Amino acid sequence: MTIWEIATNYYQYFLRGTRTTILISLLTVFCGSILGCLIALMRLSKAKALQKFASIYITIIRGTPMMVQSMVIFWGYAFMNDGQTLPLIPAGIFIVSINTGAYMAEIVRGGIISIDNGQFEGAYSIGMNHWQT
C-alpha cells in the first residue's frame, strides 16, 4: 500500500485526530494560563503560606518530566480509587494543564516583577489603585 492510498483511504481518521489534537491543545493552554496566573499571584502575594505552596508547586512540576507526572497522576488516581482510572482525554487535559500552569506561572511572575517602580508611581499618580495598576 502506497502513501497515497493510505492518505485517501484513511484521511477522515487523520482529520479527526488533527481536530482532537487542536482542541486538546487549545483547552490545555487556556486552563494552564488561568492556573498559571493564579499561581503567579500566589507566589507574589504577601501571605507566606501561599508563597510557599506556589513555590513548591512550581519547583516540583517544572523539575519532573511530564511523563512521570502523567504516570503519578493517572495511576495514583487509580490506586486511590480501587483501580478506577480517569478517562483518557480528560486525564490528558488535566495533566498537561497542570504542567503548562507551572511554566505560565513563571512567565507571568517574571513579567510582573519586570515592571519598573516608576510605572507603578505613574499609575498611582493618575489615581489608579494597586489592582488597576
PDB file of N, CA, C and O in Angstrom, residues 50-130:
ATOM      1  N   LEU A  50       0.809  30.978  50.984  1.00  0.00           N
ATOM      2  CA  LEU A  50       0.533  30.966  49.549  1.00  0.00           C
ATOM      3  C   LEU A  50       1.828  30.988  48.746  1.00  0.00           C
ATOM      4  O   LEU A  50       1.962  30.282  47.741  1.00  0.00           O
ATOM      5  N   GLN A  51       2.785  31.795  49.187  1.00  0.00           N
ATOM      6  CA  GLN A  51       4.079  31.849  48.510  1.00  0.00           C
ATOM      7  C   GLN A  51       4.762  30.484  48.544  1.00  0.00           C
ATOM      8  O   GLN A  51       5.302  30.027  47.540  1.00  0.00           O
ATOM      9  N   LYS A  52       4.728  29.837  49.697  1.00  0.00           N
ATOM     10  CA  LYS A  52       5.393  28.542  49.855  1.00  0.00           C
ATOM     11  C   LYS A  52       4.723  27.482  48.990  1.00  0.00           C
ATOM     12  O   LYS A  52       5.399  26.693  48.321  1.00  0.00           O
ATOM     13  N   PHE A  53       3.374  27.451  48.997  1.00  0.00           N
ATOM     14  CA  PHE A  53       2.640  26.479  48.184  1.00  0.00           C
ATOM     15  C   PHE A  53       2.972  26.666  46.703  1.00  0.00           C
ATOM     16  O   PHE A  53       3.265  25.711  45.996  1.00  0.00           O
ATOM     17  N   ALA A  54       2.932  27.913  46.228  1.00  0.00           N
ATOM     18  CA  ALA A  54       3.207  28.192  44.820  1.00  0.00           C
ATOM     19  C   ALA A  54       4.641  27.842  44.464  1.00  0.00           C
ATOM     20  O   ALA A  54       4.903  27.273  43.398  1.00  0.00           O
ATOM     21  N   SER A  55       5.560  28.143  45.347  1.00  0.00           N
ATOM     22  CA  SER A  55       6.962  27.838  45.087  1.00  0.00           C
ATOM     23  C   SER A  55       7.199  26.328  45.003  1.00  0.00           C
ATOM     24  O   SER A  55       7.907  25.850  44.114  1.00  0.00           O
ATOM     25  N   ILE A  56       6.594  25.571  45.902  1.00  0.00           N
ATOM     26  CA  ILE A  56       6.730  24.111  45.891  1.00  0.00           C
ATOM     27  C   ILE A  56       6.092  23.530  44.628  1.00  0.00           C
ATOM     28  O   ILE A  56       6.668  22.664  43.971  1.00  0.00           O
ATOM     29  N   TYR A  57       4.908  24.016  44.290  1.00  0.00           N
ATOM     30  CA  TYR A  57       4.205  23.546  43.091  1.00  0.00           C
ATOM     31  C   TYR A  57       5.065  23.762  41.845  1.00  0.00           C
ATOM     32  O   TYR A  57       5.271  22.849  41.045  1.00  0.00           O
ATOM     33  N   ILE A  58       5.579  24.974  41.692  1.00  0.00           N
ATOM     34  CA  ILE A  58       6.377  25.308  40.511  1.00  0.00           C
ATOM     35  C   ILE A  58       7.658  24.475  40.469  1.00  0.00           C
ATOM     36  O   ILE A  58       8.037  23.952  39.423  1.00  0.00           O
ATOM     37  N   THR A  59       8.310  24.345  41.616  1.00  0.00           N
ATOM     38  CA  THR A  59       9.566  23.598  41.666  1.00  0.00           C
ATOM     39  C   THR A  59       9.350  22.127  41.310  1.00  0.00           C
ATOM     40  O   THR A  59      10.108  21.556  40.519  1.00  0.00           O
ATOM     41  N   ILE A  60       8.321  21.516  41.866  1.00  0.00           N
ATOM     42  CA  ILE A  60       8.074  20.093  41.610  1.00  0.00           C
ATOM     43  C   ILE A  60       7.639  19.865  40.171  1.00  0.00           C
ATOM     44  O   ILE A  60       8.164  18.989  39.478  1.00  0.00           O
ATOM     45  N   ILE A  61       6.691  20.652  39.692  1.00  0.00           N
ATOM     46  CA  ILE A  61       6.156  20.424  38.350  1.00  0.00           C
ATOM     47  C   ILE A  61       7.205  20.734  37.282  1.00  0.00           C
ATOM     48  O   ILE A  61       7.361  19.981  36.316  1.00  0.00           O
ATOM     49  N   ARG A  62       7.937  21.811  37.444  1.00  0.00           N
ATOM     50  CA  ARG A  62       8.964  22.139  36.444  1.00  0.00           C
ATOM     51  C   ARG A  62      10.184  21.239  36.549  1.00  0.00           C
ATOM     52  O   ARG A  62      10.944  21.112  35.604  1.00  0.00           O
ATOM     53  N   GLY A  63      10.374  20.612  37.707  1.00  0.00           N
ATOM     54  CA  GLY A  63      11.561  19.802  37.921  1.00  0.00           C
ATOM     55  C   GLY A  63      11.403  18.326  37.597  1.00  0.00           C
ATOM     56  O   GLY A  63      12.371  17.573  37.678  1.00  0.00           O
ATOM     57  N   THR A  64      10.205  17.897  37.240  1.00  0.00           N
ATOM     58  CA  THR A  64       9.991  16.489  36.902  1.00  0.00           C
ATOM     59  C   THR A  64       9.506  16.384  35.453  1.00  0.00           C
ATOM     60  O   THR A  64       8.788  17.263  34.969  1.00  0.00           O
ATOM     61  N   PRO A  65       9.852  15.312  34.780  1.00  0.00           N
ATOM     62  CA  PRO A  65       9.368  15.130  33.402  1.00  0.00           C
ATOM     63  C   PRO A  65       7.838  14.952  33.377  1.00  0.00           C
ATOM     64  O   PRO A  65       7.246  14.395  34.306  1.00  0.00           O
ATOM     65  N   MET A  66       7.219  15.419  32.303  1.00  0.00           N
ATOM     66  CA  MET A  66       5.761  15.321  32.215  1.00  0.00           C
ATOM     67  C   MET A  66       5.301  13.873  32.165  1.00  0.00           C
ATOM     68  O   MET A  66       4.205  13.558  32.617  1.00  0.00           O
ATOM     69  N   MET A  67       6.107  12.976  31.635  1.00  0.00           N
ATOM     70  CA  MET A  67       5.737  11.564  31.612  1.00  0.00           C
ATOM     71  C   MET A  67       5.640  11.016  33.034  1.00  0.00           C
ATOM     72  O   MET A  67       4.718  10.244  33.343  1.00  0.00           O
ATOM     73  N   VAL A  68       6.531  11.428  33.899  1.00  0.00           N
ATOM     74  CA  VAL A  68       6.466  10.998  35.302  1.00  0.00           C
ATOM     75  C   VAL A  68       5.221  11.576  35.960  1.00  0.00           C
ATOM     76  O   VAL A  68       4.511  10.882  36.702  1.00  0.00           O
ATOM     77  N   GLN A  69       4.941  12.838  35.707  1.00  0.00           N
ATOM     78  CA  GLN A  69       3.730  13.449  36.254  1.00  0.00           C
ATOM     79  C   GLN A  69       2.490  12.718  35.776  1.00  0.00           C
ATOM     80  O   GLN A  69       1.560  12.477  36.550  1.00  0.00           O
ATOM     81  N   SER A  70       2.474  12.351  34.501  1.00  0.00           N
ATOM     82  CA  SER A  70       1.331  11.629  33.939  1.00  0.00           C
ATOM     83  C   SER A  70       1.123  10.300  34.651  1.00  0.00           C
ATOM     84  O   SER A  70      -0.001   9.952  35.007  1.00  0.00           O
ATOM     85  N   MET A  71       2.205   9.573  34.844  1.00  0.00           N
ATOM     86  CA  MET A  71       2.095   8.271  35.500  1.00  0.00           C
ATOM     87  C   MET A  71       1.637   8.419  36.948  1.00  0.00           C
ATOM     88  O   MET A  71       0.792   7.662  37.421  1.00  0.00           O
ATOM     89  N   VAL A  72       2.199   9.395  37.650  1.00  0.00           N
ATOM     90  CA  VAL A  72       1.834   9.591  39.055  1.00  0.00           C
ATOM     91  C   VAL A  72       0.370   9.988  39.181  1.00  0.00           C
ATOM     92  O   VAL A  72      -0.372   9.453  40.015  1.00  0.00           O
ATOM     93  N   ILE A  73      -0.081  10.912  38.358  1.00  0.00           N
ATOM     94  CA  ILE A  73      -1.472  11.374  38.458  1.00  0.00           C
ATOM     95  C   ILE A  73      -2.431  10.291  37.985  1.00  0.00           C
ATOM     96  O   ILE A  73      -3.413   9.974  38.668  1.00  0.00           O
ATOM     97  N   PHE A  74      -2.165   9.685  36.837  1.00  0.00           N
ATOM     98  CA  PHE A  74      -3.097   8.699  36.273  1.00  0.00           C
ATOM     99  C   PHE A  74      -3.178   7.455  37.155  1.00  0.00           C
ATOM    100  O   PHE A  74      -4.260   7.028  37.539  1.00  0.00           O
ATOM    101  N   TRP A  75      -2.023   6.881  37.478  1.00  0.00           N
ATOM    102  CA  TRP A  75      -2.042   5.649  38.267  1.00  0.00           C
ATOM    103  C   TRP A  75      -2.237   5.928  39.746  1.00  0.00           C
ATOM    104  O   TRP A  75      -2.771   5.082  40.474  1.00  0.00           O
ATOM    105  N   GLY A  76      -1.837   7.103  40.215  1.00  0.00           N
ATOM    106  CA  GLY A  76      -2.121   7.483  41.603  1.00  0.00           C
ATOM    107  C   GLY A  76      -3.620   7.608  41.839  1.00  0.00           C
ATOM    108  O   GLY A  76      -4.132   7.183  42.882  1.00  0.00           O
ATOM    109  N   TYR A  77      -4.326   8.172  40.880  1.00  0.00           N
ATOM    110  CA  TYR A  77      -5.790   8.258  40.972  1.00  0.00           C
ATOM    111  C   TYR A  77      -6.408   6.865  40.999  1.00  0.00           C
ATOM    112  O   TYR A  77      -7.303   6.592  41.793  1.00  0.00           O
ATOM    113  N   ALA A  78      -5.906   5.991  40.144  1.00  0.00           N
ATOM    114  CA  ALA A  78      -6.429   4.617  40.104  1.00  0.00           C
ATOM    115  C   ALA A  78      -6.134   3.887  41.411  1.00  0.00           C
ATOM    116  O   ALA A  78      -6.975   3.119  41.905  1.00  0.00           O
ATOM    117  N   PHE A  79      -4.963   4.118  41.980  1.00  0.00           N
ATOM    118  CA  PHE A  79      -4.594   3.482  43.240  1.00  0.00           C
ATOM    119  C   PHE A  79      -5.515   3.931  44.372  1.00  0.00           C
ATOM    120  O   PHE A  79      -5.921   3.131  45.214  1.00  0.00           O
ATOM    121  N   MET A  80      -5.861   5.219  44.382  1.00  0.00           N
ATOM    122  CA  MET A  80      -6.719   5.746  45.448  1.00  0.00           C
ATOM    123  C   MET A  80      -8.186   5.387  45.243  1.00  0.00           C
ATOM    124  O   MET A  80      -8.963   5.461  46.188  1.00  0.00           O
ATOM    125  N   ASN A  81      -8.589   5.005  44.044  1.00  0.00           N
ATOM    126  CA  ASN A  81      -9.999   4.731  43.747  1.00  0.00           C
ATOM    127  C   ASN A  81     -10.238   3.293  43.309  1.00  0.00           C
ATOM    128  O   ASN A  81     -10.988   3.045  42.367  1.00  0.00           O
ATOM    129  N   ASP A  82      -9.615   2.342  43.970  1.00  0.00           N
ATOM    130  CA  ASP A  82      -9.839   0.911  43.743  1.00  0.00           C
ATOM    131  C   ASP A  82      -9.681   0.503  42.280  1.00  0.00           C
ATOM    132  O   ASP A  82     -10.487  -0.257  41.744  1.00  0.00           O
ATOM    133  N   GLY A  83      -8.689   1.023  41.608  1.00  0.00           N
ATOM    134  CA  GLY A  83      -8.404   0.630  40.234  1.00  0.00           C
ATOM    135  C   GLY A  83      -9.192   1.373  39.178  1.00  0.00           C
ATOM    136  O   GLY A  83      -9.010   1.136  37.990  1.00  0.00           O
ATOM    137  N   GLN A  84     -10.059   2.258  39.574  1.00  0.00           N
ATOM    138  CA  GLN A  84     -10.864   3.047  38.624  1.00  0.00           C
ATOM    139  C   GLN A  84      -9.996   4.173  38.075  1.00  0.00           C
ATOM    140  O   GLN A  84      -9.599   5.065  38.809  1.00  0.00           O
ATOM    141  N   THR A  85      -9.690   4.136  36.784  1.00  0.00           N
ATOM    142  CA  THR A  85      -8.833   5.166  36.189  1.00  0.00           C
ATOM    143  C   THR A  85      -9.667   6.325  35.644  1.00  0.00           C
ATOM    144  O   THR A  85     -10.872   6.199  35.442  1.00  0.00           O
ATOM    145  N   LEU A  86      -8.982   7.424  35.414  1.00  0.00           N
ATOM    146  CA  LEU A  86      -9.612   8.578  34.778  1.00  0.00           C
ATOM    147  C   LEU A  86      -9.830   8.284  33.298  1.00  0.00           C
ATOM    148  O   LEU A  86      -9.049   7.543  32.695  1.00  0.00           O
ATOM    149  N   PRO A  87     -10.851   8.853  32.670  1.00  0.00           N
ATOM    150  CA  PRO A  87     -10.957   8.742  31.207  1.00  0.00           C
ATOM    151  C   PRO A  87      -9.731   9.391  30.559  1.00  0.00           C
ATOM    152  O   PRO A  87      -9.189  10.372  31.065  1.00  0.00           O
ATOM    153  N   LEU A  88      -9.285   8.849  29.441  1.00  0.00           N
ATOM    154  CA  LEU A  88      -8.003   9.253  28.865  1.00  0.00           C
ATOM    155  C   LEU A  88      -7.933  10.714  28.441  1.00  0.00           C
ATOM    156  O   LEU A  88      -6.967  11.403  28.753  1.00  0.00           O
ATOM    157  N   ILE A  89      -8.917  11.199  27.707  1.00  0.00           N
ATOM    158  CA  ILE A  89      -8.864  12.584  27.214  1.00  0.00           C
ATOM    159  C   ILE A  89      -8.930  13.589  28.366  1.00  0.00           C
ATOM    160  O   ILE A  89      -8.083  14.487  28.443  1.00  0.00           O
ATOM    161  N   PRO A  90      -9.898  13.474  29.295  1.00  0.00           N
ATOM    162  CA  PRO A  90      -9.881  14.411  30.429  1.00  0.00           C
ATOM    163  C   PRO A  90      -8.615  14.302  31.275  1.00  0.00           C
ATOM    164  O   PRO A  90      -8.110  15.315  31.765  1.00  0.00           O
ATOM    165  N   ALA A  91      -8.074  13.101  31.426  1.00  0.00           N
ATOM    166  CA  ALA A  91      -6.828  12.940  32.184  1.00  0.00           C
ATOM    167  C   ALA A  91      -5.689  13.667  31.481  1.00  0.00           C
ATOM    168  O   ALA A  91      -4.889  14.349  32.125  1.00  0.00           O
ATOM    169  N   GLY A  92      -5.617  13.539  30.171  1.00  0.00           N
ATOM    170  CA  GLY A  92      -4.572  14.234  29.414  1.00  0.00           C
ATOM    171  C   GLY A  92      -4.704  15.739  29.516  1.00  0.00           C
ATOM    172  O   GLY A  92      -3.704  16.440  29.683  1.00  0.00           O
ATOM    173  N   ILE A  93      -5.924  16.235  29.427  1.00  0.00           N
ATOM    174  CA  ILE A  93      -6.154  17.675  29.543  1.00  0.00           C
ATOM    175  C   ILE A  93      -5.741  18.158  30.933  1.00  0.00           C
ATOM    176  O   ILE A  93      -5.060  19.174  31.075  1.00  0.00           O
ATOM    177  N   PHE A  94      -6.100  17.413  31.957  1.00  0.00           N
ATOM    178  CA  PHE A  94      -5.762  17.768  33.339  1.00  0.00           C
ATOM    179  C   PHE A  94      -4.254  17.777  33.548  1.00  0.00           C
ATOM    180  O   PHE A  94      -3.686  18.730  34.090  1.00  0.00           O
ATOM    181  N   ILE A  95      -3.578  16.741  33.084  1.00  0.00           N
ATOM    182  CA  ILE A  95      -2.138  16.608  33.290  1.00  0.00           C
ATOM    183  C   ILE A  95      -1.366  17.697  32.549  1.00  0.00           C
ATOM    184  O   ILE A  95      -0.471  18.336  33.108  1.00  0.00           O
ATOM    185  N   VAL A  96      -1.707  17.935  31.309  1.00  0.00           N
ATOM    186  CA  VAL A  96      -0.987  18.957  30.527  1.00  0.00           C
ATOM    187  C   VAL A  96      -1.306  20.358  31.055  1.00  0.00           C
ATOM    188  O   VAL A  96      -0.443  21.240  31.057  1.00  0.00           O
ATOM    189  N   SER A  97      -2.529  20.578  31.543  1.00  0.00           N
ATOM    190  CA  SER A  97      -2.881  21.877  32.124  1.00  0.00           C
ATOM    191  C   SER A  97      -2.063  22.158  33.373  1.00  0.00           C
ATOM    192  O   SER A  97      -1.602  23.288  33.582  1.00  0.00           O
ATOM    193  N   ILE A  98      -1.886  21.160  34.214  1.00  0.00           N
ATOM    194  CA  ILE A  98      -1.083  21.336  35.426  1.00  0.00           C
ATOM    195  C   ILE A  98       0.361  21.667  35.052  1.00  0.00           C
ATOM    196  O   ILE A  98       0.979  22.554  35.644  1.00  0.00           O
ATOM    197  N   ASN A  99       0.890  20.969  34.070  1.00  0.00           N
ATOM    198  CA  ASN A  99       2.262  21.215  33.635  1.00  0.00           C
ATOM    199  C   ASN A  99       2.394  22.600  33.016  1.00  0.00           C
ATOM    200  O   ASN A  99       3.326  23.346  33.324  1.00  0.00           O
ATOM    201  N   THR A 100       1.472  22.955  32.146  1.00  0.00           N
ATOM    202  CA  THR A 100       1.503  24.266  31.498  1.00  0.00           C
ATOM    203  C   THR A 100       1.355  25.383  32.523  1.00  0.00           C
ATOM    204  O   THR A 100       1.977  26.435  32.396  1.00  0.00           O
ATOM    205  N   GLY A 101       0.520  25.143  33.541  1.00  0.00           N
ATOM    206  CA  GLY A 101       0.297  26.141  34.583  1.00  0.00           C
ATOM    207  C   GLY A 101       1.571  26.528  35.314  1.00  0.00           C
ATOM    208  O   GLY A 101       1.779  27.705  35.645  1.00  0.00           O
ATOM    209  N   ALA A 102       2.449  25.563  35.570  1.00  0.00           N
ATOM    210  CA  ALA A 102       3.699  25.866  36.270  1.00  0.00           C
ATOM    211  C   ALA A 102       4.600  26.758  35.423  1.00  0.00           C
ATOM    212  O   ALA A 102       5.202  27.710  35.931  1.00  0.00           O
ATOM    213  N   TYR A 103       4.694  26.453  34.146  1.00  0.00           N
ATOM    214  CA  TYR A 103       5.535  27.274  33.269  1.00  0.00           C
ATOM    215  C   TYR A 103       4.921  28.653  33.055  1.00  0.00           C
ATOM    216  O   TYR A 103       5.623  29.663  33.030  1.00  0.00           O
ATOM    217  N   MET A 104       3.606  28.711  32.898  1.00  0.00           N
ATOM    218  CA  MET A 104       2.936  30.004  32.718  1.00  0.00           C
ATOM    219  C   MET A 104       3.061  30.865  33.968  1.00  0.00           C
ATOM    220  O   MET A 104       3.158  32.100  33.866  1.00  0.00           O
ATOM    221  N   ALA A 105       3.055  30.236  35.148  1.00  0.00           N
ATOM    222  CA  ALA A 105       3.198  30.993  36.391  1.00  0.00           C
ATOM    223  C   ALA A 105       4.521  31.745  36.418  1.00  0.00           C
ATOM    224  O   ALA A 105       4.580  32.918  36.799  1.00  0.00           O
ATOM    225  N   GLU A 106       5.580  31.087  35.996  1.00  0.00           N
ATOM    226  CA  GLU A 106       6.878  31.746  35.977  1.00  0.00           C
ATOM    227  C   GLU A 106       6.940  32.834  34.906  1.00  0.00           C
ATOM    228  O   GLU A 106       7.576  33.863  35.103  1.00  0.00           O
ATOM    229  N   ILE A 107       6.288  32.617  33.783  1.00  0.00           N
ATOM    230  CA  ILE A 107       6.252  33.636  32.728  1.00  0.00           C
ATOM    231  C   ILE A 107       5.509  34.875  33.218  1.00  0.00           C
ATOM    232  O   ILE A 107       5.982  36.012  33.057  1.00  0.00           O
ATOM    233  N   VAL A 108       4.342  34.671  33.831  1.00  0.00           N
ATOM    234  CA  VAL A 108       3.541  35.797  34.328  1.00  0.00           C
ATOM    235  C   VAL A 108       4.265  36.503  35.467  1.00  0.00           C
ATOM    236  O   VAL A 108       4.327  37.739  35.507  1.00  0.00           O
ATOM    237  N   ARG A 109       4.815  35.735  36.402  1.00  0.00           N
ATOM    238  CA  ARG A 109       5.542  36.330  37.529  1.00  0.00           C
ATOM    239  C   ARG A 109       6.734  37.152  37.033  1.00  0.00           C
ATOM    240  O   ARG A 109       6.971  38.274  37.494  1.00  0.00           O
ATOM    241  N   GLY A 110       7.470  36.607  36.074  1.00  0.00           N
ATOM    242  CA  GLY A 110       8.600  37.344  35.520  1.00  0.00           C
ATOM    243  C   GLY A 110       8.166  38.633  34.848  1.00  0.00           C
ATOM    244  O   GLY A 110       8.853  39.658  34.934  1.00  0.00           O
ATOM    245  N   GLY A 111       7.021  38.597  34.163  1.00  0.00           N
ATOM    246  CA  GLY A 111       6.506  39.807  33.524  1.00  0.00           C
ATOM    247  C   GLY A 111       6.092  40.854  34.535  1.00  0.00           C
ATOM    248  O   GLY A 111       6.334  42.061  34.345  1.00  0.00           O
ATOM    249  N   ILE A 112       5.486  40.404  35.631  1.00  0.00           N
ATOM    250  CA  ILE A 112       5.023  41.354  36.649  1.00  0.00           C
ATOM    251  C   ILE A 112       6.199  41.993  37.367  1.00  0.00           C
ATOM    252  O   ILE A 112       6.229  43.216  37.564  1.00  0.00           O
ATOM    253  N   ILE A 113       7.189  41.183  37.754  1.00  0.00           N
ATOM    254  CA  ILE A 113       8.298  41.768  38.515  1.00  0.00           C
ATOM    255  C   ILE A 113       9.256  42.572  37.632  1.00  0.00           C
ATOM    256  O   ILE A 113      10.099  43.294  38.153  1.00  0.00           O
ATOM    257  N   SER A 114       9.121  42.472  36.320  1.00  0.00           N
ATOM    258  CA  SER A 114       9.992  43.256  35.449  1.00  0.00           C
ATOM    259  C   SER A 114       9.511  44.696  35.275  1.00  0.00           C
ATOM    260  O   SER A 114      10.219  45.507  34.697  1.00  0.00           O
ATOM    261  N   ILE A 115       8.323  44.995  35.784  1.00  0.00           N
ATOM    262  CA  ILE A 115       7.794  46.357  35.663  1.00  0.00           C
ATOM    263  C   ILE A 115       8.557  47.277  36.611  1.00  0.00           C
ATOM    264  O   ILE A 115       8.697  46.983  37.805  1.00  0.00           O
ATOM    265  N   ASP A 116       9.026  48.378  36.096  1.00  0.00           N
ATOM    266  CA  ASP A 116       9.807  49.338  36.869  1.00  0.00           C
ATOM    267  C   ASP A 116       8.913  50.029  37.895  1.00  0.00           C
ATOM    268  O   ASP A 116       7.723  50.257  37.667  1.00  0.00           O
ATOM    269  N   ASN A 117       9.507  50.414  39.034  1.00  0.00           N
ATOM    270  CA  ASN A 117       8.743  51.111  40.071  1.00  0.00           C
ATOM    271  C   ASN A 117       8.197  52.443  39.579  1.00  0.00           C
ATOM    272  O   ASN A 117       7.166  52.916  40.067  1.00  0.00           O
ATOM    273  N   GLY A 118       8.863  53.054  38.632  1.00  0.00           N
ATOM    274  CA  GLY A 118       8.369  54.312  38.075  1.00  0.00           C
ATOM    275  C   GLY A 118       7.018  54.146  37.388  1.00  0.00           C
ATOM    276  O   GLY A 118       6.197  55.061  37.378  1.00  0.00           O
ATOM    277  N   GLN A 119       6.791  52.995  36.801  1.00  0.00           N
ATOM    278  CA  GLN A 119       5.493  52.724  36.179  1.00  0.00           C
ATOM    279  C   GLN A 119       4.393  52.670  37.232  1.00  0.00           C
ATOM    280  O   GLN A 119       3.286  53.157  37.022  1.00  0.00           O
ATOM    281  N   PHE A 120       4.690  52.042  38.372  1.00  0.00           N
ATOM    282  CA  PHE A 120       3.712  51.994  39.468  1.00  0.00           C
ATOM    283  C   PHE A 120       3.448  53.391  40.010  1.00  0.00           C
ATOM    284  O   PHE A 120       2.290  53.758  40.256  1.00  0.00           O
ATOM    285  N   GLU A 121       4.485  54.175  40.187  1.00  0.00           N
ATOM    286  CA  GLU A 121       4.313  55.537  40.685  1.00  0.00           C
ATOM    287  C   GLU A 121       3.484  56.368  39.724  1.00  0.00           C
ATOM    288  O   GLU A 121       2.634  57.171  40.136  1.00  0.00           O
ATOM    289  N   GLY A 122       3.700  56.191  38.424  1.00  0.00           N
ATOM    290  CA  GLY A 122       2.916  56.917  37.432  1.00  0.00           C
ATOM    291  C   GLY A 122       1.450  56.523  37.471  1.00  0.00           C
ATOM    292  O   GLY A 122       0.559  57.369  37.353  1.00  0.00           O
ATOM    293  N   ALA A 123       1.186  55.233  37.645  1.00  0.00           N
ATOM    294  CA  ALA A 123      -0.206  54.765  37.717  1.00  0.00           C
ATOM    295  C   ALA A 123      -0.881  55.294  38.976  1.00  0.00           C
ATOM    296  O   ALA A 123      -2.054  55.717  38.936  1.00  0.00           O
ATOM    297  N   TYR A 124      -0.164  55.299  40.093  1.00  0.00           N
ATOM    298  CA  TYR A 124      -0.745  55.829  41.331  1.00  0.00           C
ATOM    299  C   TYR A 124      -1.006  57.325  41.214  1.00  0.00           C
ATOM    300  O   TYR A 124      -1.996  57.838  41.742  1.00  0.00           O
ATOM    301  N   SER A 125      -0.152  58.031  40.492  1.00  0.00           N
ATOM    302  CA  SER A 125      -0.302  59.489  40.376  1.00  0.00           C
ATOM    303  C   SER A 125      -1.522  59.875  39.545  1.00  0.00           C
ATOM    304  O   SER A 125      -2.041  60.968  39.701  1.00  0.00           O
ATOM    305  N   ILE A 126      -1.977  58.988  38.650  1.00  0.00           N
ATOM    306  CA  ILE A 126      -3.187  59.307  37.882  1.00  0.00           C
ATOM    307  C   ILE A 126      -4.447  58.717  38.516  1.00  0.00           C
ATOM    308  O   ILE A 126      -5.515  58.720  37.912  1.00  0.00           O
ATOM    309  N   GLY A 127      -4.309  58.185  39.751  1.00  0.00           N
ATOM    310  CA  GLY A 127      -5.475  57.758  40.513  1.00  0.00           C
ATOM    311  C   GLY A 127      -5.796  56.278  40.467  1.00  0.00           C
ATOM    312  O   GLY A 127      -6.852  55.868  40.936  1.00  0.00           O
ATOM    313  N   MET A 128      -4.925  55.455  39.884  1.00  0.00           N
ATOM    314  CA  MET A 128      -5.184  54.014  39.873  1.00  0.00           C
ATOM    315  C   MET A 128      -4.850  53.405  41.227  1.00  0.00           C
ATOM    316  O   MET A 128      -3.923  53.847  41.897  1.00  0.00           O
ATOM    317  N   ASN A 129      -5.609  52.371  41.604  1.00  0.00           N
ATOM    318  CA  ASN A 129      -5.268  51.659  42.824  1.00  0.00           C
ATOM    319  C   ASN A 129      -4.327  50.510  42.495  1.00  0.00           C
ATOM    320  O   ASN A 129      -3.906  50.347  41.345  1.00  0.00           O
ATOM    321  N   HIS A 130      -3.982  49.712  43.504  1.00  0.00           N
ATOM    322  CA  HIS A 130      -2.997  48.651  43.307  1.00  0.00           C
ATOM    323  C   HIS A 130      -3.445  47.624  42.258  1.00  0.00           C
ATOM    324  O   HIS A 130      -2.669  47.211  41.396  1.00  0.00           O
TER     325      HIS A 130
END
